[in-house]
Amino acid sequence: MTLPDPPTQENDDAYKILIRKIDKQFLSKKNKDFARFQISELKQQNHERLAEYYAKIREIARKCEYGDHENDAIRDHLIRTMLNHRIRNKAIRENWNPDRILNETALNEETEQLVKAISSKINAKLLTERVKKIAHHRKPGQPNQLCLRCGRD
């Protein structure tokens, strides 16, 4: 098999020429138009943390050849497609960069998880207290009464 000769560059030795020939033949070609299409179709999923979503955007953006405007393009897409509307509004109003958006969202996501954990424990404790209160009011030897809501004891 004969590989086509790549354009020569200054200080080329036989090894560098061979590597460029092999790269040109076997490495997948970058297609910026397809990469830009991929980014335009990318949306944050409900289960996806913003940091994971940002990593996907960043990976595809490298193929888009945005040049010096890559961070601006990523920021714009992130703001347009992120699920957290409150963070989006602040990012637009205060002109946040992608790092600030990620930091604020990470804090927000962590806080939401903590609030859910606290609420879960509070609800479990309230339910336990409610059951104890009902059991306390029942008189010994009294037949079981059916719940008016569920029909069980």
PDB file of C-alpha atoms in Angstrom, residues 33-135:
ATOM      1  CA  ASP A  33     -20.098  21.413  10.371  1.00  0.00           C
ATOM      2  CA  PHE A  34     -21.164  18.054  11.775  1.00  0.00           C
ATOM      3  CA  ALA A  35     -19.721  18.939  15.196  1.00  0.00           C
ATOM      4  CA  ARG A  36     -21.666  22.223  15.205  1.00  0.00           C
ATOM      5  CA  PHE A  37     -24.800  20.293  14.291  1.00  0.00           C
ATOM      6  CA  GLN A  38     -24.137  17.902  17.196  1.00  0.00           C
ATOM      7  CA  ILE A  39     -23.826  20.802  19.615  1.00  0.00           C
ATOM      8  CA  SER A  40     -27.008  22.410  18.334  1.00  0.00           C
ATOM      9  CA  GLU A  41     -28.894  19.162  19.019  1.00  0.00           C
ATOM     10  CA  LEU A  42     -27.386  18.640  22.486  1.00  0.00           C
ATOM     11  CA  LYS A  43     -29.724  19.241  25.437  1.00  0.00           C
ATOM     12  CA  GLN A  44     -29.218  18.655  29.155  1.00  0.00           C
ATOM     13  CA  GLN A  45     -31.061  15.561  30.361  1.00  0.00           C
ATOM     14  CA  ASN A  46     -33.143  15.557  33.571  1.00  0.00           C
ATOM     15  CA  HIS A  47     -30.826  13.114  35.337  1.00  0.00           C
ATOM     16  CA  GLU A  48     -27.636  14.835  34.156  1.00  0.00           C
ATOM     17  CA  ARG A  49     -25.599  17.160  36.362  1.00  0.00           C
ATOM     18  CA  LEU A  50     -24.510  20.365  34.671  1.00  0.00           C
ATOM     19  CA  ALA A  51     -20.815  19.472  35.006  1.00  0.00           C
ATOM     20  CA  GLU A  52     -21.391  16.263  33.010  1.00  0.00           C
ATOM     21  CA  TYR A  53     -23.345  18.161  30.387  1.00  0.00           C
ATOM     22  CA  TYR A  54     -20.648  20.841  30.173  1.00  0.00           C
ATOM     23  CA  ALA A  55     -17.989  18.147  29.587  1.00  0.00           C
ATOM     24  CA  LYS A  56     -19.996  16.826  26.613  1.00  0.00           C
ATOM     25  CA  ILE A  57     -20.330  20.312  25.138  1.00  0.00           C
ATOM     26  CA  ARG A  58     -16.630  21.054  25.645  1.00  0.00           C
ATOM     27  CA  GLU A  59     -15.606  17.788  23.947  1.00  0.00           C
ATOM     28  CA  ILE A  60     -17.709  18.472  20.865  1.00  0.00           C
ATOM     29  CA  ALA A  61     -16.774  22.180  20.780  1.00  0.00           C
ATOM     30  CA  ARG A  62     -13.110  21.263  20.258  1.00  0.00           C
ATOM     31  CA  LYS A  63     -14.096  19.842  16.873  1.00  0.00           C
ATOM     32  CA  CYS A  64     -16.104  22.943  15.917  1.00  0.00           C
ATOM     33  CA  GLU A  65     -13.086  25.164  15.253  1.00  0.00           C
ATOM     34  CA  TYR A  66     -14.554  28.167  17.044  1.00  0.00           C
ATOM     35  CA  GLY A  67     -11.054  29.502  17.640  1.00  0.00           C
ATOM     36  CA  ASP A  68     -10.873  32.347  20.150  1.00  0.00           C
ATOM     37  CA  HIS A  69     -14.669  32.307  20.535  1.00  0.00           C
ATOM     38  CA  GLU A  70     -14.944  28.739  21.843  1.00  0.00           C
ATOM     39  CA  ASN A  71     -15.712  29.790  25.441  1.00  0.00           C
ATOM     40  CA  ASP A  72     -18.372  32.239  24.244  1.00  0.00           C
ATOM     41  CA  ALA A  73     -20.018  29.581  22.071  1.00  0.00           C
ATOM     42  CA  ILE A  74     -20.001  27.074  24.932  1.00  0.00           C
ATOM     43  CA  ARG A  75     -21.402  29.649  27.369  1.00  0.00           C
ATOM     44  CA  ASP A  76     -24.169  30.629  24.947  1.00  0.00           C
ATOM     45  CA  HIS A  77     -25.170  27.012  24.340  1.00  0.00           C
ATOM     46  CA  LEU A  78     -25.009  26.193  28.044  1.00  0.00           C
ATOM     47  CA  ILE A  79     -27.285  29.104  28.920  1.00  0.00           C
ATOM     48  CA  ARG A  80     -29.685  28.281  26.098  1.00  0.00           C
ATOM     49  CA  THR A  81     -30.102  24.594  27.019  1.00  0.00           C
ATOM     50  CA  MET A  82     -29.492  24.216  30.766  1.00  0.00           C
ATOM     51  CA  LEU A  83     -32.417  23.056  32.878  1.00  0.00           C
ATOM     52  CA  ASN A  84     -31.897  25.310  35.909  1.00  0.00           C
ATOM     53  CA  HIS A  85     -33.864  28.451  35.041  1.00  0.00           C
ATOM     54  CA  ARG A  86     -32.846  30.346  38.178  1.00  0.00           C
ATOM     55  CA  ILE A  87     -29.137  29.932  37.432  1.00  0.00           C
ATOM     56  CA  ARG A  88     -29.780  30.791  33.768  1.00  0.00           C
ATOM     57  CA  ASN A  89     -31.420  34.086  34.729  1.00  0.00           C
ATOM     58  CA  LYS A  90     -28.546  35.038  37.031  1.00  0.00           C
ATOM     59  CA  ALA A  91     -25.944  34.042  34.427  1.00  0.00           C
ATOM     60  CA  ILE A  92     -27.576  36.266  31.821  1.00  0.00           C
ATOM     61  CA  ARG A  93     -28.182  39.174  34.190  1.00  0.00           C
ATOM     62  CA  GLU A  94     -24.656  39.133  35.643  1.00  0.00           C
ATOM     63  CA  ASN A  95     -22.840  37.942  32.482  1.00  0.00           C
ATOM     64  CA  TRP A  96     -21.268  34.889  34.131  1.00  0.00           C
ATOM     65  CA  ASN A  97     -18.532  32.914  32.402  1.00  0.00           C
ATOM     66  CA  PRO A  98     -18.838  29.092  32.115  1.00  0.00           C
ATOM     67  CA  ASP A  99     -16.743  28.501  35.259  1.00  0.00           C
ATOM     68  CA  ARG A 100     -19.032  30.688  37.361  1.00  0.00           C
ATOM     69  CA  ILE A 101     -22.100  28.954  35.924  1.00  0.00           C
ATOM     70  CA  LEU A 102     -20.625  25.551  36.818  1.00  0.00           C
ATOM     71  CA  ASN A 103     -19.653  26.617  40.334  1.00  0.00           C
ATOM     72  CA  GLU A 104     -23.040  28.161  41.124  1.00  0.00           C
ATOM     73  CA  THR A 105     -24.905  25.189  39.678  1.00  0.00           C
ATOM     74  CA  ALA A 106     -22.762  22.714  41.622  1.00  0.00           C
ATOM     75  CA  LEU A 107     -23.545  24.582  44.847  1.00  0.00           C
ATOM     76  CA  ASN A 108     -27.231  24.651  43.948  1.00  0.00           C
ATOM     77  CA  GLU A 109     -27.329  20.922  43.092  1.00  0.00           C
ATOM     78  CA  GLU A 110     -25.535  20.030  46.330  1.00  0.00           C
ATOM     79  CA  THR A 111     -27.902  22.201  48.377  1.00  0.00           C
ATOM     80  CA  GLU A 112     -30.945  20.585  46.747  1.00  0.00           C
ATOM     81  CA  GLN A 113     -29.639  17.109  47.632  1.00  0.00           C
ATOM     82  CA  LEU A 114     -29.073  18.162  51.251  1.00  0.00           C
ATOM     83  CA  VAL A 115     -32.564  19.666  51.488  1.00  0.00           C
ATOM     84  CA  LYS A 116     -34.086  16.447  50.097  1.00  0.00           C
ATOM     85  CA  ALA A 117     -32.164  14.366  52.647  1.00  0.00           C
ATOM     86  CA  ILE A 118     -33.264  16.616  55.515  1.00  0.00           C
ATOM     87  CA  SER A 119     -36.891  16.620  54.337  1.00  0.00           C
ATOM     88  CA  SER A 120     -36.864  12.841  54.058  1.00  0.00           C
ATOM     89  CA  LYS A 121     -35.608  12.444  57.634  1.00  0.00           C
ATOM     90  CA  ILE A 122     -38.122  14.990  58.962  1.00  0.00           C
ATOM     91  CA  ASN A 123     -41.007  13.268  57.162  1.00  0.00           C
ATOM     92  CA  ALA A 124     -39.929   9.859  58.498  1.00  0.00           C
ATOM     93  CA  LYS A 125     -39.742  11.229  62.045  1.00  0.00           C
ATOM     94  CA  LEU A 126     -43.186  12.881  61.755  1.00  0.00           C
ATOM     95  CA  LEU A 127     -44.707   9.642  60.465  1.00  0.00           C
ATOM     96  CA  THR A 128     -43.157   7.672  63.333  1.00  0.00           C
ATOM     97  CA  GLU A 129     -44.502  10.157  65.895  1.00  0.00           C
ATOM     98  CA  ARG A 130     -47.941  10.020  64.311  1.00  0.00           C
ATOM     99  CA  VAL A 131     -48.048   6.230  64.473  1.00  0.00           C
ATOM    100  CA  LYS A 132     -46.898   6.271  68.113  1.00  0.00           C
ATOM    101  CA  LYS A 133     -49.607   8.815  68.967  1.00  0.00           C
ATOM    102  CA  ILE A 134     -52.304   6.682  67.360  1.00  0.00           C
ATOM    103  CA  ALA A 135     -51.034   3.536  69.110  1.00  0.00           C
TER     104      ALA A 135
END
